[in-house]
Amino acid sequence: FIRRLTQISPLDLSPAASDGIKENTSFTLPRDFSFTACKKDEKTFEEKITGEWQSVNVKLNSNDVTTYFQLDIELQADKDFKATLNTVNIVTGKSETSNPRGEWEADNTSEEFELTYNDTGETEVYEVLEFENDEMTVETLQGSDIIQIRFERL
């Protein structure tokens, strides 16, 4: 079809060339011709959050506690997760590091993910509030406390 269009010369489209053509001439495309647009495949929520993340801002009940809490987490494609949690005791100033492990699953509809810890069997649900490029902000409830964490992808 493209070749046929490129073979038309400008003279073929001149007013003199169209003298014998009726005014209500219509042009039809071949039946098999269709317009399609290529669209980049959208990733699912789960695919977007899979990877390594480092906390860059942590809030506890709207108070910035980034100095006392850092979480690196790897959400692996095989549904395992591993994390490094660094905390500082506000009273004593003593640092502690733990390395929780477990399994995770994502809910593509609600844009939440759940961590299940191997050592305790406990679960935590994280709601993704914002996701843009290599940053995500999540929120989780721990008892009556609201924890909000902003992560950057490593």
JSON list of C-alpha atoms in Angstrom, two decimals:
[
{"chain": "A", "resi": 1, "resn": "PHE", "atom": "CA", "xyz": [0.00, 0.00, 0.00]},
{"chain": "A", "resi": 2, "resn": "ILE", "atom": "CA", "xyz": [2.81, 2.47, 0.85]},
{"chain": "A", "resi": 3, "resn": "ARG", "atom": "CA", "xyz": [4.51, 1.81, -2.47]},
{"chain": "A", "resi": 4, "resn": "ARG", "atom": "CA", "xyz": [1.31, 2.64, -4.39]},
{"chain": "A", "resi": 5, "resn": "LEU", "atom": "CA", "xyz": [1.04, 6.00, -2.60]},
{"chain": "A", "resi": 6, "resn": "THR", "atom": "CA", "xyz": [4.65, 6.89, -3.37]},
{"chain": "A", "resi": 7, "resn": "GLN", "atom": "CA", "xyz": [4.17, 6.07, -7.07]},
{"chain": "A", "resi": 8, "resn": "ILE", "atom": "CA", "xyz": [1.58, 8.85, -7.54]},
{"chain": "A", "resi": 9, "resn": "SER", "atom": "CA", "xyz": [3.17, 11.82, -9.21]},
{"chain": "A", "resi": 10, "resn": "PRO", "atom": "CA", "xyz": [2.15, 15.42, -8.45]},
{"chain": "A", "resi": 11, "resn": "LEU", "atom": "CA", "xyz": [0.72, 15.63, -12.02]},
{"chain": "A", "resi": 12, "resn": "ASP", "atom": "CA", "xyz": [-1.75, 12.86, -11.14]},
{"chain": "A", "resi": 13, "resn": "LEU", "atom": "CA", "xyz": [-3.22, 15.14, -8.47]},
{"chain": "A", "resi": 14, "resn": "SER", "atom": "CA", "xyz": [-3.45, 18.30, -10.59]},
{"chain": "A", "resi": 15, "resn": "PRO", "atom": "CA", "xyz": [-6.87, 19.85, -11.44]},
{"chain": "A", "resi": 16, "resn": "ALA", "atom": "CA", "xyz": [-6.33, 19.02, -15.12]},
{"chain": "A", "resi": 17, "resn": "ALA", "atom": "CA", "xyz": [-5.82, 15.35, -14.30]},
{"chain": "A", "resi": 18, "resn": "SER", "atom": "CA", "xyz": [-9.08, 15.22, -12.39]},
{"chain": "A", "resi": 19, "resn": "ASP", "atom": "CA", "xyz": [-11.29, 16.66, -15.19]},
{"chain": "A", "resi": 20, "resn": "GLY", "atom": "CA", "xyz": [-13.06, 13.40, -15.82]},
{"chain": "A", "resi": 21, "resn": "ILE", "atom": "CA", "xyz": [-13.59, 12.58, -12.12]},
{"chain": "A", "resi": 22, "resn": "LYS", "atom": "CA", "xyz": [-16.96, 13.19, -10.52]},
{"chain": "A", "resi": 23, "resn": "GLU", "atom": "CA", "xyz": [-17.12, 15.56, -7.59]},
{"chain": "A", "resi": 24, "resn": "ASN", "atom": "CA", "xyz": [-18.27, 12.96, -5.06]},
{"chain": "A", "resi": 25, "resn": "THR", "atom": "CA", "xyz": [-15.48, 10.47, -5.72]},
{"chain": "A", "resi": 26, "resn": "SER", "atom": "CA", "xyz": [-14.56, 8.56, -2.59]},
{"chain": "A", "resi": 27, "resn": "PHE", "atom": "CA", "xyz": [-11.32, 6.95, -1.61]},
{"chain": "A", "resi": 28, "resn": "THR", "atom": "CA", "xyz": [-11.40, 3.64, 0.22]},
{"chain": "A", "resi": 29, "resn": "LEU", "atom": "CA", "xyz": [-8.60, 1.90, 2.00]},
{"chain": "A", "resi": 30, "resn": "PRO", "atom": "CA", "xyz": [-7.97, -1.76, 1.37]},
{"chain": "A", "resi": 31, "resn": "ARG", "atom": "CA", "xyz": [-10.06, -3.95, 3.68]},
{"chain": "A", "resi": 32, "resn": "ASP", "atom": "CA", "xyz": [-7.01, -5.39, 5.47]},
{"chain": "A", "resi": 33, "resn": "PHE", "atom": "CA", "xyz": [-5.46, -2.00, 6.15]},
{"chain": "A", "resi": 34, "resn": "SER", "atom": "CA", "xyz": [-5.69, -0.82, 9.74]},
{"chain": "A", "resi": 35, "resn": "PHE", "atom": "CA", "xyz": [-4.05, 1.77, 11.90]},
{"chain": "A", "resi": 36, "resn": "THR", "atom": "CA", "xyz": [-2.25, 0.45, 14.95]},
{"chain": "A", "resi": 37, "resn": "ALA", "atom": "CA", "xyz": [-0.15, 2.16, 17.52]},
{"chain": "A", "resi": 38, "resn": "CYS", "atom": "CA", "xyz": [2.66, 0.52, 19.38]},
{"chain": "A", "resi": 39, "resn": "LYS", "atom": "CA", "xyz": [2.26, 0.95, 23.11]},
{"chain": "A", "resi": 40, "resn": "LYS", "atom": "CA", "xyz": [4.97, 0.02, 25.54]},
{"chain": "A", "resi": 41, "resn": "ASP", "atom": "CA", "xyz": [3.77, -2.82, 27.73]},
{"chain": "A", "resi": 42, "resn": "GLU", "atom": "CA", "xyz": [2.76, -1.55, 31.15]},
{"chain": "A", "resi": 43, "resn": "LYS", "atom": "CA", "xyz": [4.39, -3.27, 34.11]},
{"chain": "A", "resi": 44, "resn": "THR", "atom": "CA", "xyz": [2.20, -4.61, 36.86]},
{"chain": "A", "resi": 45, "resn": "PHE", "atom": "CA", "xyz": [2.38, -3.13, 40.34]},
{"chain": "A", "resi": 46, "resn": "GLU", "atom": "CA", "xyz": [4.25, -6.22, 41.46]},
{"chain": "A", "resi": 47, "resn": "GLU", "atom": "CA", "xyz": [6.84, -5.86, 38.69]},
{"chain": "A", "resi": 48, "resn": "LYS", "atom": "CA", "xyz": [7.32, -2.19, 39.52]},
{"chain": "A", "resi": 49, "resn": "ILE", "atom": "CA", "xyz": [8.11, -2.76, 43.19]},
{"chain": "A", "resi": 50, "resn": "THR", "atom": "CA", "xyz": [10.30, -5.84, 42.74]},
{"chain": "A", "resi": 51, "resn": "GLY", "atom": "CA", "xyz": [13.91, -4.90, 43.45]},
{"chain": "A", "resi": 52, "resn": "GLU", "atom": "CA", "xyz": [16.17, -3.34, 46.06]},
{"chain": "A", "resi": 53, "resn": "TRP", "atom": "CA", "xyz": [14.99, -0.34, 48.08]},
{"chain": "A", "resi": 54, "resn": "GLN", "atom": "CA", "xyz": [16.59, 1.92, 50.71]},
{"chain": "A", "resi": 55, "resn": "SER", "atom": "CA", "xyz": [14.65, 4.15, 53.09]},
{"chain": "A", "resi": 56, "resn": "VAL", "atom": "CA", "xyz": [15.49, 7.84, 52.78]},
{"chain": "A", "resi": 57, "resn": "ASN", "atom": "CA", "xyz": [12.77, 9.25, 55.05]},
{"chain": "A", "resi": 58, "resn": "VAL", "atom": "CA", "xyz": [10.85, 7.65, 57.89]},
{"chain": "A", "resi": 59, "resn": "LYS", "atom": "CA", "xyz": [7.95, 9.14, 59.84]},
{"chain": "A", "resi": 60, "resn": "LEU", "atom": "CA", "xyz": [6.34, 7.74, 62.96]},
{"chain": "A", "resi": 61, "resn": "ASN", "atom": "CA", "xyz": [2.93, 9.31, 63.58]},
{"chain": "A", "resi": 62, "resn": "SER", "atom": "CA", "xyz": [3.98, 12.24, 61.35]},
{"chain": "A", "resi": 63, "resn": "ASN", "atom": "CA", "xyz": [7.27, 12.81, 63.28]},
{"chain": "A", "resi": 64, "resn": "ASP", "atom": "CA", "xyz": [10.52, 12.48, 61.34]},
{"chain": "A", "resi": 65, "resn": "VAL", "atom": "CA", "xyz": [12.49, 9.57, 62.82]},
{"chain": "A", "resi": 66, "resn": "THR", "atom": "CA", "xyz": [14.86, 9.01, 59.89]},
{"chain": "A", "resi": 67, "resn": "THR", "atom": "CA", "xyz": [17.86, 9.45, 62.21]},
{"chain": "A", "resi": 68, "resn": "TYR", "atom": "CA", "xyz": [16.71, 6.47, 64.29]},
{"chain": "A", "resi": 69, "resn": "PHE", "atom": "CA", "xyz": [15.39, 4.09, 61.66]},
{"chain": "A", "resi": 70, "resn": "GLN", "atom": "CA", "xyz": [16.76, 2.83, 58.34]},
{"chain": "A", "resi": 71, "resn": "LEU", "atom": "CA", "xyz": [15.38, -0.05, 56.30]},
{"chain": "A", "resi": 72, "resn": "ASP", "atom": "CA", "xyz": [16.96, -1.63, 53.22]},
{"chain": "A", "resi": 73, "resn": "ILE", "atom": "CA", "xyz": [14.73, -4.22, 51.64]},
{"chain": "A", "resi": 74, "resn": "GLU", "atom": "CA", "xyz": [15.01, -6.47, 48.62]},
{"chain": "A", "resi": 75, "resn": "LEU", "atom": "CA", "xyz": [11.73, -7.71, 47.20]},
{"chain": "A", "resi": 76, "resn": "GLN", "atom": "CA", "xyz": [12.92, -10.61, 45.07]},
{"chain": "A", "resi": 77, "resn": "ALA", "atom": "CA", "xyz": [11.16, -11.90, 41.95]},
{"chain": "A", "resi": 78, "resn": "ASP", "atom": "CA", "xyz": [10.91, -15.38, 43.55]},
{"chain": "A", "resi": 79, "resn": "LYS", "atom": "CA", "xyz": [8.68, -13.84, 46.30]},
{"chain": "A", "resi": 80, "resn": "ASP", "atom": "CA", "xyz": [11.35, -13.96, 49.02]},
{"chain": "A", "resi": 81, "resn": "PHE", "atom": "CA", "xyz": [12.47, -10.80, 50.73]},
{"chain": "A", "resi": 82, "resn": "LYS", "atom": "CA", "xyz": [15.51, -9.92, 52.75]},
{"chain": "A", "resi": 83, "resn": "ALA", "atom": "CA", "xyz": [16.01, -6.77, 54.71]},
{"chain": "A", "resi": 84, "resn": "THR", "atom": "CA", "xyz": [18.47, -4.92, 56.89]},
{"chain": "A", "resi": 85, "resn": "LEU", "atom": "CA", "xyz": [16.93, -2.87, 59.67]},
{"chain": "A", "resi": 86, "resn": "ASN", "atom": "CA", "xyz": [19.10, -0.38, 61.53]},
{"chain": "A", "resi": 87, "resn": "THR", "atom": "CA", "xyz": [17.58, 1.25, 64.60]},
{"chain": "A", "resi": 88, "resn": "VAL", "atom": "CA", "xyz": [18.94, 3.62, 67.21]},
{"chain": "A", "resi": 89, "resn": "ASN", "atom": "CA", "xyz": [17.50, 3.64, 70.72]},
{"chain": "A", "resi": 90, "resn": "ILE", "atom": "CA", "xyz": [16.36, 7.23, 71.36]},
{"chain": "A", "resi": 91, "resn": "VAL", "atom": "CA", "xyz": [17.20, 7.06, 75.08]},
{"chain": "A", "resi": 92, "resn": "THR", "atom": "CA", "xyz": [20.53, 5.17, 75.08]},
{"chain": "A", "resi": 93, "resn": "GLY", "atom": "CA", "xyz": [21.77, 6.00, 71.57]},
{"chain": "A", "resi": 94, "resn": "LYS", "atom": "CA", "xyz": [22.65, 2.31, 71.12]},
{"chain": "A", "resi": 95, "resn": "SER", "atom": "CA", "xyz": [22.46, 1.02, 67.50]},
{"chain": "A", "resi": 96, "resn": "GLU", "atom": "CA", "xyz": [21.00, -2.34, 66.61]},
{"chain": "A", "resi": 97, "resn": "THR", "atom": "CA", "xyz": [20.89, -4.16, 63.30]},
{"chain": "A", "resi": 98, "resn": "SER", "atom": "CA", "xyz": [18.60, -7.01, 62.38]},
{"chain": "A", "resi": 99, "resn": "ASN", "atom": "CA", "xyz": [18.24, -8.94, 59.14]},
{"chain": "A", "resi": 100, "resn": "PRO", "atom": "CA", "xyz": [14.65, -10.11, 58.77]},
{"chain": "A", "resi": 101, "resn": "ARG", "atom": "CA", "xyz": [13.82, -12.58, 56.00]},
{"chain": "A", "resi": 102, "resn": "GLY", "atom": "CA", "xyz": [10.61, -14.01, 54.68]},
{"chain": "A", "resi": 103, "resn": "GLU", "atom": "CA", "xyz": [8.15, -14.05, 51.83]},
{"chain": "A", "resi": 104, "resn": "TRP", "atom": "CA", "xyz": [6.19, -11.26, 50.21]},
{"chain": "A", "resi": 105, "resn": "GLU", "atom": "CA", "xyz": [3.21, -10.93, 47.95]},
{"chain": "A", "resi": 106, "resn": "ALA", "atom": "CA", "xyz": [1.69, -8.00, 46.12]},
{"chain": "A", "resi": 107, "resn": "ASP", "atom": "CA", "xyz": [-1.90, -7.06, 45.47]},
{"chain": "A", "resi": 108, "resn": "ASN", "atom": "CA", "xyz": [-1.96, -5.42, 42.03]},
{"chain": "A", "resi": 109, "resn": "THR", "atom": "CA", "xyz": [-5.45, -4.03, 42.58]},
{"chain": "A", "resi": 110, "resn": "SER", "atom": "CA", "xyz": [-5.04, -2.35, 45.97]},
{"chain": "A", "resi": 111, "resn": "GLU", "atom": "CA", "xyz": [-1.33, -1.58, 45.41]},
{"chain": "A", "resi": 112, "resn": "GLU", "atom": "CA", "xyz": [-0.33, -3.11, 48.72]},
{"chain": "A", "resi": 113, "resn": "PHE", "atom": "CA", "xyz": [2.29, -5.67, 49.56]},
{"chain": "A", "resi": 114, "resn": "GLU", "atom": "CA", "xyz": [2.49, -8.00, 52.52]},
{"chain": "A", "resi": 115, "resn": "LEU", "atom": "CA", "xyz": [5.62, -9.26, 54.25]},
{"chain": "A", "resi": 116, "resn": "THR", "atom": "CA", "xyz": [5.52, -12.55, 56.17]},
{"chain": "A", "resi": 117, "resn": "TYR", "atom": "CA", "xyz": [8.51, -13.00, 58.48]},
{"chain": "A", "resi": 118, "resn": "ASN", "atom": "CA", "xyz": [10.22, -16.42, 58.59]},
{"chain": "A", "resi": 119, "resn": "ASP", "atom": "CA", "xyz": [11.22, -16.27, 62.26]},
{"chain": "A", "resi": 120, "resn": "THR", "atom": "CA", "xyz": [7.84, -15.24, 63.73]},
{"chain": "A", "resi": 121, "resn": "GLY", "atom": "CA", "xyz": [5.24, -15.88, 61.03]},
{"chain": "A", "resi": 122, "resn": "GLU", "atom": "CA", "xyz": [3.97, -12.32, 61.63]},
{"chain": "A", "resi": 123, "resn": "THR", "atom": "CA", "xyz": [2.77, -10.26, 58.71]},
{"chain": "A", "resi": 124, "resn": "GLU", "atom": "CA", "xyz": [2.90, -6.56, 57.86]},
{"chain": "A", "resi": 125, "resn": "VAL", "atom": "CA", "xyz": [0.90, -4.89, 55.12]},
{"chain": "A", "resi": 126, "resn": "TYR", "atom": "CA", "xyz": [2.40, -1.89, 53.33]},
{"chain": "A", "resi": 127, "resn": "GLU", "atom": "CA", "xyz": [0.15, 0.38, 51.30]},
{"chain": "A", "resi": 128, "resn": "VAL", "atom": "CA", "xyz": [1.98, 2.17, 48.49]},
{"chain": "A", "resi": 129, "resn": "LEU", "atom": "CA", "xyz": [0.88, 5.81, 48.67]},
{"chain": "A", "resi": 130, "resn": "GLU", "atom": "CA", "xyz": [3.08, 7.13, 45.85]},
{"chain": "A", "resi": 131, "resn": "PHE", "atom": "CA", "xyz": [5.19, 5.50, 43.19]},
{"chain": "A", "resi": 132, "resn": "GLU", "atom": "CA", "xyz": [7.24, 7.42, 40.65]},
{"chain": "A", "resi": 133, "resn": "ASN", "atom": "CA", "xyz": [10.22, 6.13, 38.71]},
{"chain": "A", "resi": 134, "resn": "ASP", "atom": "CA", "xyz": [12.69, 4.99, 41.37]},
{"chain": "A", "resi": 135, "resn": "GLU", "atom": "CA", "xyz": [10.89, 6.29, 44.47]},
{"chain": "A", "resi": 136, "resn": "MET", "atom": "CA", "xyz": [8.01, 4.90, 46.46]},
{"chain": "A", "resi": 137, "resn": "THR", "atom": "CA", "xyz": [6.28, 5.98, 49.65]},
{"chain": "A", "resi": 138, "resn": "VAL", "atom": "CA", "xyz": [4.57, 3.34, 51.77]},
{"chain": "A", "resi": 139, "resn": "GLU", "atom": "CA", "xyz": [2.51, 3.34, 54.93]},
{"chain": "A", "resi": 140, "resn": "THR", "atom": "CA", "xyz": [1.99, 0.59, 57.47]},
{"chain": "A", "resi": 141, "resn": "LEU", "atom": "CA", "xyz": [0.25, 0.29, 60.82]},
{"chain": "A", "resi": 142, "resn": "GLN", "atom": "CA", "xyz": [2.07, -1.22, 63.78]},
{"chain": "A", "resi": 143, "resn": "GLY", "atom": "CA", "xyz": [-0.33, -1.33, 66.69]},
{"chain": "A", "resi": 144, "resn": "SER", "atom": "CA", "xyz": [-1.70, 2.20, 66.92]},
{"chain": "A", "resi": 145, "resn": "ASP", "atom": "CA", "xyz": [1.36, 3.72, 65.23]},
{"chain": "A", "resi": 146, "resn": "ILE", "atom": "CA", "xyz": [1.38, 4.88, 61.61]},
{"chain": "A", "resi": 147, "resn": "ILE", "atom": "CA", "xyz": [4.75, 4.46, 59.93]},
{"chain": "A", "resi": 148, "resn": "GLN", "atom": "CA", "xyz": [5.39, 6.13, 56.60]},
{"chain": "A", "resi": 149, "resn": "ILE", "atom": "CA", "xyz": [8.58, 5.31, 54.70]},
{"chain": "A", "resi": 150, "resn": "ARG", "atom": "CA", "xyz": [9.92, 6.88, 51.52]},
{"chain": "A", "resi": 151, "resn": "PHE", "atom": "CA", "xyz": [12.23, 4.55, 49.61]},
{"chain": "A", "resi": 152, "resn": "GLU", "atom": "CA", "xyz": [14.62, 5.02, 46.71]},
{"chain": "A", "resi": 153, "resn": "ARG", "atom": "CA", "xyz": [15.55, 2.17, 44.42]},
{"chain": "A", "resi": 154, "resn": "LEU", "atom": "CA", "xyz": [19.16, 1.02, 44.73]}
]
